[in-house]
Amino acid sequence: MTESTLPTCRFQSFSEPSDPMLVAGRVAALRMALAAQGLDGFVIPRADEHQGEYVPAHMARLAWLTGFTGSAGNAVVLADKAALIVDGRYTIQAAAQTDTTVVTPVRMEETPLERWIEQNLPAGGKLGYDPWLHTVDGVAKLEKAVAAAGGSLVAVAANPIDTLWSDRPAAPAAPVKAHPAVYAGEDSASKLDRIRKALAEAKVDALVVSDPHALAWVFNIRGGDVEHTPLPLGYAIVPREGRPTVFLAPEKITNEAGDAIGAVGEIAAPAALESQLKRLGAAKAKVRLDATTAASALATLITQAGGTPDAGTDPIALMKARKNAAELNGTRAAHLRDGAAMTNYLSWLAREAPKGNLTEIDAVAALEAERLRTGLLKDVSFTTIAGAGPNAALPHYRVSEATNRRLEPGIFLVDSGGQYEDGTTDITRTIVIGAPTAEMRDRYTRVLKGHVAISRLVFVKGTSGAQLDAFARLPLWQGGFDFDHGTGHGVGSYLSVHEGPQRLSKLGVTPLEPGMILSNEPGYYKQGEYGIRIENLIVVEERLIPGAERTIYGFETITWCPYERALIDKEMLDAGEIAWIDAYHATVWEKLSPLVAGEPRAWLEKACRPL
C-alpha cells in the first residue's frame, strides 16, 4: 500500500462535526422557548434515555445546541448566561467547538454542574430538565443545587430542543441479531437464573434493565443503534419469578434473535414499557433500577402507580464484567488478529511517514483498511484517535477535514480498536517520525515505566482500581508530571470498548476480579506540542504464589504490538523493567511472526530485538 493507493474509511467520517456559527441562534431560540414555558433555564446533558457513552444521532442534543461533540458534558442555559461544563479531557475541544461569546466553557473539576447552578441560578428561578435524560441520583443533586440557589426544579413533559431541531435525524432502526453461543459462552436461561437469584438476595421483586449493554449480554443479542458499539437500544423487565419481557421494536428483530429471546421471555413494543411499569407499581412491587443508567422518569412511573423504585446496583454489570472462558478465548484470538493488522500498519507507516506525504486522515484510513483485510472486522470500536504533533496532546482528539495535519518529524499518536464478533480490541501506540528530542524520550520512558508497572503488579483479592492507579503515575509524578484521565477502563466482549464497573482510576472502587478486561494506558500531554500514550489490554487472573496466605491476582497482557524503541531511554529503566519489556517483545515475535510476511515481518523482527 502506498500513498497513491490510500483507501477511504468505511466506518468513520472526517466532516467537521460542529459549527460554532450556529450556536448563538440556537441558544437564542431555546431561551425564547423556555420563556414561553415559564422557565428561567434548562439543563442539557450529553445523554440519551440509557445514559450511554455513545448516543444515537437523534439524541445528540448537546452537540446540536452547543457544537460540542465530546463523550461527556452538560450545558446549562439561563436567560442571561450559558455554560458548557466538561472535564479536563475536553477543555480545549469545548472552547474550539462552541461559540464562547455565547456559551462559556467551564472545567468540571473546578466548577461541577451543581455548583455552577447554585452560583448562577437567580433566586426564585425555575430550572427545567428532561426526566428521561437524568438518573434518580442526578435529579437529587440538581434538586439540592437548585434549592441552595433559592429556585425550583421543573420536569418537562417534552424536551424543548426537539421542537427546535428541524432537521433532527430519525431514530435508529438497525437489525437485532443473535450473538452465537460459541462467543457468548453461556445461554440466556443460565444468565436469567443468576439474575433471579441476585434479585431474591436483594429482596426486590423485579429488575428494570435500562443499560443496553446489559440487555445485549443477558439475551445474547447484538444490534447497531449507536456508532461503533453493537447495541440494540431497548429495555427489559426481569421479574424475580416468571418470564422477562424485552422491549424492542419488533420490526428490528431478526427471526433468529426473535427465536432466541422467545425461548426465555416475551417481546413487546417499546411503548408498552410504561404500562408494565405501572402494573408493577399497582402490585406494590419493589423494583430495582440501575442507579447509573435508569432514567428518573422510570422511578416516577413506578412511584405514581404505588410501587417502590429501588435505585441501586444492577447485578448484571458485575456478571458481564467477569468474562467466561469462551469470551476470553475469543478476545485473545481477536487480539492476535488485531496485532497482525497493527504490525502491517506500523511497518507501512515506518516506510511512508518519513516521506512527508501522509496526513492524519490518510493514517486513519490505512489502519482501518488493515483491519478490514482480516475479513472479520464488524466496525472500529471507537473513532480512531490519530494525532500528529500538537493534536496528539488532545487525549480524545478526533481528526476532521478542518483539523487534519500532515505527519511531520515528531510525535504521532494512534489510539484505535476493532469490533470483531469474538472480541473487542483497543490499543494505543506512540511513534516518532525522525529523531526524537531528549525530552520526548524522557516523557515516553516515564509513561512506559508506569505502563510496565501496572503490567507486573500482583495484588490481594479485594483490591480496587483506585488502589492501583498510582503505580502508573509514579514515574511521571517523580518528574513533576501527570495525566488527566484514568489509567484504564473496562472493556466488553463484542460490546462497548468502555465498560464498567471495573476501572483503573482514582474513582475505581469496584474490586477487581478474575476475567475482568481492562486497559492499561498511562499518558503524558504537553499542550500545543505533543502527546504520548501507551495502551495494552489486560485481564485479571489468579496468581499461585507458593506459601501465599491470601488470594493473589495479577494481570495477563493480551495486546501484542511492539513499543517505539526510538523513544525508549534504556538508562531510565531498571533491570526488572528491561526484562519485562524484552520478554514482552519476545512473545510479540512468537505470536505475530507466523501471521505476517515480507516487509512487515522484517520490521517486526527488528522492533522486537532485546533492549
Coordinates of C-alpha atoms in Angstrom, one line a residue:
M1 CA 0.0 0.0 0.0
T2 CA 1.4 3.4 -1.0
E3 CA 0.1 6.9 -0.6
S4 CA -1.3 6.8 -4.1
T5 CA -3.5 3.8 -3.2
L6 CA -4.7 5.0 0.2
P7 CA -8.2 3.7 1.0
T8 CA -11.2 5.6 2.2
C9 CA -12.8 4.9 5.5
R10 CA -15.9 2.7 5.8
F11 CA -16.7 3.3 9.5
Q12 CA -15.6 6.9 10.1
S13 CA -16.4 10.4 8.7
F14 CA -14.0 13.3 8.7
S15 CA -16.5 16.1 8.1
E16 CA -16.4 18.9 10.6
P17 CA -18.9 17.7 13.3
S18 CA -19.9 21.1 14.6
D19 CA -20.2 24.7 13.5
P20 CA -19.8 27.4 16.2
M21 CA -21.5 29.9 14.0
L22 CA -24.9 28.2 14.6
V23 CA -24.7 28.2 18.4
A24 CA -25.9 31.8 19.0
G25 CA -29.1 31.4 17.0
R26 CA -29.9 28.0 18.6
V27 CA -29.3 29.3 22.2
A28 CA -31.5 32.3 21.5
A29 CA -34.3 30.1 20.1
L30 CA -34.1 27.9 23.2
R31 CA -34.3 30.9 25.5
M32 CA -37.5 32.0 23.7
A33 CA -39.0 28.5 24.1
L34 CA -38.1 28.4 27.8
A35 CA -39.6 31.8 28.4
A36 CA -42.8 30.6 26.7
Q37 CA -43.0 27.7 29.2
G38 CA -42.3 30.0 32.2
L39 CA -38.8 28.5 32.7
D40 CA -35.7 30.5 33.6
G41 CA -33.2 27.9 32.5
F42 CA -32.7 24.4 31.2
V43 CA -30.1 21.6 31.7
I44 CA -28.9 19.8 28.6
P45 CA -26.8 16.7 29.4
R46 CA -24.8 14.7 26.8
A47 CA -27.2 11.8 27.3
D48 CA -29.9 9.6 25.9
E49 CA -32.6 7.7 27.9
H50 CA -30.0 5.0 28.7
Q51 CA -27.1 7.3 29.8
G52 CA -24.9 5.7 27.2
E53 CA -21.4 6.8 26.2
Y54 CA -22.4 6.8 22.6
V55 CA -25.8 8.4 21.9
P56 CA -27.7 7.9 18.6
A57 CA -27.7 10.9 16.3
H58 CA -31.3 11.9 17.1
M59 CA -30.3 12.2 20.8
A60 CA -27.3 14.4 20.3
R61 CA -29.0 17.5 21.8
L62 CA -25.9 18.9 23.5
A63 CA -23.9 18.7 20.2
W64 CA -26.8 20.3 18.3
L65 CA -27.1 23.2 20.7
T66 CA -23.5 23.9 21.6
G67 CA -21.4 22.3 18.9
F68 CA -19.5 20.2 21.5
T69 CA -19.1 16.6 20.4
G70 CA -17.2 15.1 23.2
S71 CA -18.4 12.0 25.1
A72 CA -19.2 13.7 28.4
G73 CA -20.5 17.1 29.3
N74 CA -23.5 19.3 30.4
A75 CA -24.8 22.6 29.3
V76 CA -27.0 25.0 31.4
V77 CA -28.8 27.8 29.5
L78 CA -30.2 30.7 31.6
A79 CA -31.8 33.9 30.4
D80 CA -28.5 35.9 30.6
K81 CA -25.7 33.3 30.5
A82 CA -24.9 29.8 29.5
A83 CA -22.2 27.3 30.5
L84 CA -20.7 24.2 28.9
I85 CA -19.3 22.1 31.7
V86 CA -16.7 19.5 30.6
D87 CA -13.9 17.5 32.3
G88 CA -10.2 18.0 31.8
R89 CA -10.1 15.8 28.7
Y90 CA -12.3 18.3 26.8
T91 CA -11.4 21.8 27.9
I92 CA -9.6 22.6 24.7
Q93 CA -12.1 20.9 22.4
A94 CA -15.0 22.6 24.0
A95 CA -13.6 26.0 23.5
A96 CA -12.8 25.2 19.9
Q97 CA -16.2 23.8 19.0
T98 CA -18.7 26.2 20.7
D99 CA -19.3 30.0 20.4
T100 CA -17.5 31.2 23.5
T101 CA -19.2 34.6 23.2
V102 CA -22.5 32.9 24.0
V103 CA -21.5 29.7 25.9
T104 CA -18.7 29.7 28.4
P105 CA -16.7 26.5 28.7
V106 CA -16.2 25.5 32.4
R107 CA -13.8 22.9 33.7
M108 CA -15.8 20.4 35.7
E109 CA -13.0 19.7 38.2
E110 CA -13.1 23.4 39.2
T111 CA -16.8 24.0 39.0
P112 CA -19.1 21.0 38.9
L113 CA -22.6 21.3 37.3
E114 CA -24.4 21.6 40.6
R115 CA -22.1 24.3 41.9
W116 CA -22.5 26.3 38.7
I117 CA -26.3 26.1 39.1
E118 CA -26.1 27.1 42.8
Q119 CA -23.9 30.1 41.9
N120 CA -25.8 31.3 38.9
L121 CA -29.5 30.4 39.0
P122 CA -31.4 33.5 40.1
A123 CA -33.4 33.3 43.3
G124 CA -36.9 32.1 42.5
G125 CA -35.7 30.8 39.2
K126 CA -37.3 27.7 37.6
L127 CA -34.8 25.3 36.1
G128 CA -36.2 22.8 33.7
Y129 CA -34.9 19.3 33.0
D130 CA -35.9 16.3 30.9
P131 CA -36.5 13.4 33.4
W132 CA -35.6 10.8 30.7
L133 CA -32.1 12.2 30.5
H134 CA -31.1 12.2 34.2
T135 CA -30.8 9.4 36.7
V136 CA -32.6 9.4 40.1
D137 CA -29.3 10.4 41.8
G138 CA -28.7 13.0 39.2
V139 CA -32.1 14.6 39.8
A140 CA -31.5 14.6 43.6
K141 CA -28.2 16.5 43.0
L142 CA -30.0 19.0 40.8
E143 CA -32.7 19.5 43.4
K144 CA -30.2 20.2 46.1
A145 CA -28.3 22.7 44.0
V146 CA -31.5 24.5 42.8
A147 CA -32.8 24.6 46.4
A148 CA -29.5 26.2 47.6
A149 CA -29.9 28.9 44.9
G150 CA -33.5 29.5 46.1
G151 CA -35.1 28.2 43.0
S152 CA -37.2 25.2 41.9
L153 CA -36.5 22.3 39.6
V154 CA -39.2 21.5 37.0
A155 CA -39.5 18.3 35.0
V156 CA -40.7 19.0 31.4
A157 CA -43.1 16.7 29.6
A158 CA -41.4 17.3 26.2
N159 CA -37.8 18.4 25.6
P160 CA -37.9 21.9 24.1
I161 CA -34.9 21.2 21.9
D162 CA -36.8 18.6 20.0
T163 CA -39.3 21.1 18.7
L164 CA -36.5 23.5 17.6
W165 CA -34.4 20.8 15.9
S166 CA -36.0 21.0 12.5
D167 CA -33.6 18.5 10.7
R168 CA -33.4 16.1 13.6
P169 CA -32.4 12.6 12.4
A170 CA -34.7 9.6 12.6
A171 CA -34.4 7.1 15.4
P172 CA -32.1 4.2 14.6
A173 CA -33.6 1.1 13.2
A174 CA -30.6 -1.4 13.0
P175 CA -31.5 -5.1 13.0
V176 CA -31.2 -7.0 16.2
K177 CA -29.2 -10.2 15.7
A178 CA -28.4 -13.3 17.8
H179 CA -24.9 -13.5 19.3
P180 CA -23.6 -17.0 18.7
A181 CA -23.2 -19.3 21.7
V182 CA -19.6 -20.1 20.7
Y183 CA -18.8 -16.5 21.6
A184 CA -21.2 -15.9 24.4
G185 CA -20.2 -18.9 26.4
E186 CA -23.4 -19.0 28.4
D187 CA -27.1 -19.2 27.4
S188 CA -29.7 -16.7 28.4
A189 CA -31.6 -19.2 30.6
S190 CA -28.5 -19.6 32.8
K191 CA -27.9 -15.9 32.9
L192 CA -31.5 -15.2 33.9
D193 CA -31.3 -17.9 36.7
R194 CA -28.3 -16.0 38.1
I195 CA -30.1 -12.7 37.9
R196 CA -33.2 -14.0 39.7
K197 CA -31.0 -15.4 42.5
A198 CA -29.5 -11.9 42.8
L199 CA -32.9 -10.3 42.9
A200 CA -34.0 -12.7 45.7
E201 CA -30.9 -11.9 47.7
A202 CA -31.6 -8.2 47.3
K203 CA -35.3 -8.7 48.3
V204 CA -36.7 -6.9 45.2
D205 CA -39.5 -8.1 43.0
A206 CA -38.2 -7.2 39.6
L207 CA -35.3 -5.5 37.7
V208 CA -35.6 -2.9 35.0
V209 CA -32.8 -3.5 32.5
S210 CA -32.1 0.0 31.3
D211 CA -28.5 -0.4 30.1
P212 CA -28.5 -1.7 26.5
H213 CA -25.1 -3.4 27.2
A214 CA -26.8 -5.4 29.9
L215 CA -29.8 -6.1 27.6
A216 CA -27.5 -7.4 24.9
W217 CA -25.5 -9.6 27.3
V218 CA -28.4 -11.2 29.1
F219 CA -30.3 -12.2 25.9
N220 CA -27.3 -12.9 23.8
I221 CA -28.2 -10.3 21.1
R222 CA -26.4 -7.5 19.3
G223 CA -27.6 -4.5 17.3
G224 CA -26.3 -1.4 15.7
D225 CA -28.2 1.6 17.1
V226 CA -25.2 3.6 18.1
E227 CA -21.9 4.1 16.3
H228 CA -19.0 1.6 16.9
T229 CA -20.8 -0.4 19.6
P230 CA -23.2 -3.3 18.6
L231 CA -26.0 -2.2 20.9
P232 CA -29.8 -2.7 20.5
L233 CA -31.4 0.3 22.3
G234 CA -34.2 -1.0 24.4
Y235 CA -35.3 -2.2 27.9
A236 CA -36.2 -5.3 29.7
I237 CA -38.1 -6.2 32.9
V238 CA -36.9 -9.3 34.7
P239 CA -39.2 -10.4 37.4
R240 CA -38.0 -12.4 40.3
E241 CA -40.5 -15.1 39.3
G242 CA -41.8 -15.6 35.8
R243 CA -40.6 -14.8 32.3
P244 CA -38.9 -11.5 31.4
T245 CA -40.2 -9.0 28.8
V246 CA -37.9 -7.4 26.3
F247 CA -39.0 -4.0 24.9
L248 CA -37.7 -3.7 21.3
A249 CA -39.3 -2.6 18.1
P250 CA -40.5 -5.9 16.6
E251 CA -39.6 -4.9 13.1
K252 CA -35.9 -4.6 14.2
I253 CA -35.7 -8.2 15.5
T254 CA -34.4 -10.8 13.1
N255 CA -36.1 -14.3 13.1
E256 CA -33.0 -15.8 14.8
A257 CA -32.9 -13.2 17.5
G258 CA -36.6 -13.4 18.0
D259 CA -36.4 -17.2 18.5
A260 CA -33.6 -16.7 21.0
I261 CA -35.5 -14.1 23.0
G262 CA -38.7 -16.0 22.7
A263 CA -37.2 -19.2 24.2
V264 CA -36.8 -17.4 27.5
G265 CA -39.1 -14.4 27.5
E266 CA -41.7 -12.2 25.8
I267 CA -41.2 -9.4 23.3
A268 CA -43.1 -6.2 23.5
A269 CA -43.0 -2.8 21.7
P270 CA -41.2 0.0 23.5
A271 CA -44.4 1.8 24.1
A272 CA -45.6 -1.0 26.3
L273 CA -42.9 -0.3 28.9
E274 CA -44.8 2.5 30.6
S275 CA -47.9 0.3 31.2
Q276 CA -45.9 -2.6 32.5
L277 CA -44.1 -0.3 35.0
K278 CA -47.4 1.0 36.1
R279 CA -48.6 -2.6 36.5
L280 CA -45.6 -3.4 38.8
G281 CA -46.4 -0.3 40.8
A282 CA -50.0 -1.2 41.2
A283 CA -48.9 -4.6 42.5
K284 CA -46.9 -2.7 45.2
A285 CA -43.7 -4.2 43.8
K286 CA -40.2 -3.2 44.8
V287 CA -38.4 -2.6 41.6
R288 CA -34.6 -2.4 41.2
L289 CA -33.4 0.4 38.9
D290 CA -29.8 0.7 37.8
A291 CA -28.6 3.8 39.6
T292 CA -26.1 4.6 36.8
T293 CA -28.4 4.2 33.7
A294 CA -32.1 4.3 34.8
A295 CA -33.9 7.5 34.0
S296 CA -35.6 9.4 36.7
A297 CA -38.8 9.1 34.7
L298 CA -38.8 5.3 35.3
A299 CA -38.8 5.8 39.0
T300 CA -41.6 8.3 38.8
L301 CA -43.8 5.9 36.8
I302 CA -43.4 3.2 39.4
T303 CA -43.9 5.6 42.4
Q304 CA -47.0 7.2 41.0
A305 CA -48.6 3.7 40.4
G306 CA -47.9 2.8 44.1
G307 CA -44.7 0.8 43.8
T308 CA -41.3 1.3 45.3
P309 CA -38.3 2.1 43.0
D310 CA -35.1 0.8 44.4
A311 CA -32.1 2.7 42.8
G312 CA -29.0 0.6 43.3
T313 CA -26.5 -1.7 41.6
D314 CA -27.6 -3.6 38.5
P315 CA -26.4 -7.2 39.3
I316 CA -25.9 -7.7 35.5
A317 CA -23.0 -5.3 35.4
L318 CA -20.6 -7.4 37.5
M319 CA -21.7 -10.6 35.9
K320 CA -21.0 -9.2 32.5
A321 CA -17.6 -7.8 33.6
R322 CA -16.3 -11.2 34.6
K323 CA -15.7 -12.8 31.2
N324 CA -16.1 -16.6 30.9
A325 CA -13.7 -18.9 29.1
A326 CA -15.3 -18.6 25.7
E327 CA -15.3 -14.8 25.9
L328 CA -11.7 -14.7 27.0
N329 CA -10.6 -17.2 24.3
G330 CA -12.5 -15.1 21.7
T331 CA -10.8 -11.8 22.8
R332 CA -7.4 -13.4 22.8
A333 CA -8.0 -14.6 19.2
A334 CA -9.2 -11.1 18.3
H335 CA -6.1 -9.5 19.7
L336 CA -3.8 -11.8 17.7
R337 CA -5.7 -10.9 14.6
D338 CA -5.6 -7.2 15.5
G339 CA -1.9 -7.4 16.4
A340 CA -1.1 -8.7 12.9
A341 CA -3.0 -5.8 11.4
M342 CA -1.2 -3.3 13.6
T343 CA 2.2 -4.9 12.5
N344 CA 1.3 -4.5 8.9
Y345 CA 0.2 -0.9 9.6
L346 CA 3.1 0.2 11.6
S347 CA 5.6 -1.2 9.2
W348 CA 3.9 0.7 6.4
L349 CA 3.8 3.8 8.5
A350 CA 7.6 3.5 9.2
R351 CA 8.2 3.4 5.5
E352 CA 5.8 6.1 4.3
A353 CA 5.6 8.7 7.1
P354 CA 9.2 10.0 6.7
K355 CA 8.4 10.9 3.1
G356 CA 6.2 13.7 4.4
N357 CA 3.2 13.0 2.2
L358 CA 0.8 11.4 4.8
T359 CA -1.9 13.2 6.8
E360 CA -3.8 12.1 9.9
I361 CA -6.8 11.1 7.7
D362 CA -4.5 9.0 5.5
A363 CA -3.2 7.3 8.6
V364 CA -6.7 6.5 9.9
A365 CA -7.9 5.2 6.6
A366 CA -4.8 2.9 6.2
L367 CA -5.3 1.4 9.7
E368 CA -9.0 0.7 9.1
A369 CA -8.1 -0.9 5.8
E370 CA -5.6 -3.3 7.5
R371 CA -8.3 -4.4 10.0
L372 CA -10.8 -4.8 7.1
R373 CA -8.3 -7.2 5.4
T374 CA -8.8 -9.6 8.3
G375 CA -12.2 -10.3 6.8
L376 CA -13.8 -10.3 10.3
L377 CA -14.0 -6.7 11.2
K378 CA -17.5 -5.6 12.1
D379 CA -16.7 -2.0 12.9
V380 CA -14.0 0.0 14.6
S381 CA -14.5 0.0 18.3
F382 CA -14.4 3.8 18.6
T383 CA -13.5 6.8 16.4
T384 CA -9.7 6.4 15.8
I385 CA -7.6 9.0 17.6
A386 CA -4.7 9.8 15.3
G387 CA -2.9 12.9 16.4
A388 CA 0.3 14.4 14.9
G389 CA 2.3 17.0 16.9
P390 CA 0.1 19.3 18.9
N391 CA -3.1 17.2 18.1
A392 CA -1.5 14.3 20.0
A393 CA -1.8 16.4 23.1
L394 CA -5.6 16.2 23.0
P395 CA -6.4 12.9 24.7
H396 CA -9.7 12.5 22.8
Y397 CA -8.8 14.2 19.6
R398 CA -10.9 13.4 16.5
V399 CA -9.5 14.3 13.2
S400 CA -11.7 16.2 10.8
E401 CA -11.1 17.8 7.4
A402 CA -10.6 21.1 9.2
T403 CA -8.0 19.9 11.7
N404 CA -6.2 17.3 9.5
R405 CA -2.4 17.7 10.0
R406 CA 0.4 16.4 7.9
L407 CA 2.6 13.8 9.6
E408 CA 5.9 15.7 10.1
P409 CA 9.0 15.0 12.1
G410 CA 7.9 14.5 15.7
I411 CA 5.3 12.5 17.7
F412 CA 2.4 10.7 16.1
L413 CA -0.1 9.0 18.5
V414 CA -2.7 6.5 17.2
D415 CA -5.4 5.1 19.6
S416 CA -7.7 2.6 17.8
G417 CA -9.5 -0.6 18.1
G418 CA -11.7 -3.1 16.3
Q419 CA -15.0 -4.8 16.9
Y420 CA -14.9 -8.5 16.0
E421 CA -17.6 -10.9 16.8
D422 CA -15.3 -12.8 19.1
G423 CA -13.8 -9.8 20.9
T424 CA -13.3 -6.0 21.2
T425 CA -9.8 -4.5 20.9
D426 CA -8.3 -1.2 22.0
I427 CA -4.6 -0.3 21.5
T428 CA -2.5 2.9 21.6
R429 CA 1.0 3.3 20.2
T430 CA 3.0 6.4 20.1
I431 CA 5.7 6.6 17.4
V432 CA 8.3 9.2 16.4
I433 CA 9.0 10.3 12.9
G434 CA 12.6 11.3 12.6
A435 CA 14.8 11.9 15.6
P436 CA 13.2 12.4 19.0
T437 CA 14.2 15.1 21.4
A438 CA 15.7 14.2 24.8
E439 CA 12.5 15.5 26.4
M440 CA 10.3 13.2 24.3
R441 CA 12.4 10.2 25.2
D442 CA 12.2 11.1 28.9
R443 CA 8.4 11.5 28.9
Y444 CA 7.9 8.4 26.8
T445 CA 10.0 6.3 29.1
R446 CA 8.2 7.6 32.2
V447 CA 4.9 6.6 30.6
L448 CA 6.3 3.2 29.6
K449 CA 7.6 2.7 33.2
G450 CA 4.1 3.3 34.5
H451 CA 2.6 1.0 31.9
V452 CA 5.1 -1.8 32.8
A453 CA 4.4 -1.2 36.5
I454 CA 0.7 -2.0 36.0
S455 CA 1.5 -5.0 33.8
R456 CA 3.8 -6.5 36.5
L457 CA 1.5 -5.9 39.5
V458 CA 0.3 -8.5 41.9
F459 CA -2.3 -7.6 44.4
V460 CA -4.5 -9.2 47.0
K461 CA -8.2 -10.2 46.3
G462 CA -10.5 -7.3 47.1
T463 CA -8.2 -4.6 45.7
S464 CA -9.9 -1.9 43.6
G465 CA -8.6 0.0 40.6
A466 CA -8.3 3.1 42.7
Q467 CA -5.6 1.4 44.9
L468 CA -3.6 0.5 41.8
D469 CA -3.9 3.7 39.7
A470 CA -0.9 5.5 41.4
F471 CA 1.5 2.8 40.3
A472 CA 1.1 4.1 36.7
R473 CA 1.6 7.7 37.7
L474 CA 4.6 7.4 40.0
P475 CA 7.3 7.7 37.3
L476 CA 5.5 10.8 36.0
W477 CA 5.0 12.3 39.4
Q478 CA 8.7 11.9 40.2
G479 CA 9.4 14.3 37.3
G480 CA 6.6 16.6 38.2
F481 CA 4.1 15.4 35.6
D482 CA 0.7 13.7 35.5
F483 CA -2.3 13.0 33.1
D484 CA -5.9 14.0 33.4
H485 CA -7.6 10.7 32.6
G486 CA -7.9 7.3 34.3
T487 CA -5.2 4.7 33.8
G488 CA -7.6 2.2 32.5
H489 CA -11.3 1.4 31.7
G490 CA -13.1 -1.9 31.4
V491 CA -13.7 -3.5 28.0
G492 CA -16.6 -5.6 26.8
S493 CA -16.9 -8.8 24.8
Y494 CA -18.1 -7.6 21.3
L495 CA -19.7 -4.8 23.3
S496 CA -18.6 -1.4 24.5
V497 CA -14.9 -0.6 24.4
H498 CA -15.6 1.3 27.6
E499 CA -17.3 -1.0 30.1
G500 CA -17.9 -0.7 33.9
P501 CA -17.9 -1.1 36.7
Q502 CA -14.2 -2.2 36.6
R503 CA -11.6 0.6 36.1
L504 CA -8.1 1.6 36.9
S505 CA -8.8 5.1 38.1
K506 CA -8.8 7.2 41.2
L507 CA -12.6 6.6 41.0
G508 CA -12.4 2.9 40.5
V509 CA -14.0 1.5 43.7
T510 CA -15.1 -1.9 42.3
P511 CA -12.8 -4.8 43.5
L512 CA -11.0 -6.4 40.5
E513 CA -11.9 -10.0 39.9
P514 CA -10.6 -12.7 37.5
G515 CA -12.0 -12.4 34.0
M516 CA -12.3 -8.7 34.0
I517 CA -10.7 -7.0 31.0
L518 CA -9.2 -3.5 31.5
S519 CA -7.0 -1.1 29.5
N520 CA -3.6 -0.1 30.8
E521 CA -2.9 3.4 29.3
P522 CA -0.9 6.0 31.1
G523 CA 0.0 9.1 29.2
Y524 CA 1.7 12.5 29.1
Y525 CA 0.4 15.6 27.2
K526 CA 2.2 18.8 26.5
Q527 CA -0.4 21.3 25.3
G528 CA 0.4 22.7 21.9
E529 CA 3.4 20.4 21.3
Y530 CA 2.8 16.6 21.5
G531 CA 1.2 13.8 23.5
I532 CA 2.2 10.3 24.5
R533 CA 0.1 7.3 25.5
I534 CA 0.8 3.6 25.6
E535 CA -2.1 1.1 25.9
N536 CA -2.5 -2.6 26.1
L537 CA -5.5 -4.6 27.3
I538 CA -5.0 -6.8 30.3
V539 CA -7.1 -9.5 32.1
V540 CA -7.3 -10.0 35.8
E541 CA -6.1 -13.6 36.7
E542 CA -5.3 -15.5 39.8
R543 CA -1.6 -15.9 40.6
L544 CA -0.5 -19.0 42.5
I545 CA 2.3 -18.0 44.8
P546 CA 4.0 -20.7 47.0
G547 CA 3.3 -20.1 50.6
A548 CA 0.8 -17.3 50.0
E549 CA -1.6 -16.7 52.8
R550 CA -4.1 -14.6 50.7
T551 CA -5.6 -15.0 47.3
I552 CA -3.4 -13.0 44.9
Y553 CA -4.3 -11.7 41.5
G554 CA -2.3 -10.2 38.6
F555 CA -2.7 -9.2 35.0
E556 CA -2.4 -11.2 31.8
T557 CA -1.5 -9.0 28.9
I558 CA -3.5 -9.8 25.7
T559 CA -2.4 -7.0 23.4
W560 CA 0.5 -7.8 21.1
C561 CA 2.4 -5.0 19.4
P562 CA 6.0 -3.6 19.8
Y563 CA 6.7 -0.4 21.7
E564 CA 8.6 2.5 20.0
R565 CA 12.2 1.7 20.5
A566 CA 13.5 5.1 19.3
L567 CA 11.6 6.7 22.2
I568 CA 12.9 4.4 25.0
D569 CA 15.7 5.7 27.2
K570 CA 17.2 2.5 28.4
E571 CA 19.2 4.3 31.1
M572 CA 15.9 5.3 32.8
L573 CA 14.8 1.6 33.2
D574 CA 15.8 -0.8 35.9
A575 CA 16.7 -4.4 35.3
G576 CA 13.2 -5.7 36.1
E577 CA 11.6 -3.3 33.6
I578 CA 14.1 -4.2 30.9
A579 CA 13.5 -7.9 31.5
W580 CA 9.7 -7.4 31.3
I581 CA 9.9 -5.4 28.0
D582 CA 12.3 -7.9 26.4
A583 CA 10.1 -10.8 27.4
Y584 CA 7.0 -9.0 26.1
H585 CA 8.7 -8.3 22.8
A586 CA 9.9 -11.9 22.6
T587 CA 6.2 -13.0 23.0
V588 CA 5.1 -10.5 20.4
W589 CA 7.5 -12.0 17.9
E590 CA 6.5 -15.6 18.8
K591 CA 2.8 -14.8 18.4
L592 CA 2.7 -12.5 15.4
S593 CA 5.6 -13.6 13.2
P594 CA 3.7 -16.5 11.8
L595 CA 0.8 -14.1 10.9
V596 CA 2.8 -11.6 8.9
A597 CA 5.2 -11.8 5.9
G598 CA 7.6 -9.9 3.9
E599 CA 8.5 -6.3 4.9
P600 CA 6.1 -6.3 7.9
R601 CA 7.8 -9.5 9.3
A602 CA 11.2 -7.9 8.8
W603 CA 10.0 -4.8 10.6
L604 CA 8.6 -6.8 13.4
E605 CA 11.8 -8.8 13.9
K606 CA 13.8 -5.5 14.2
A607 CA 11.2 -3.9 16.5
C608 CA 11.2 -7.0 18.9
R609 CA 15.0 -7.1 19.4
P610 CA 16.0 -7.2 23.1
L611 CA 16.8 -3.8 24.5

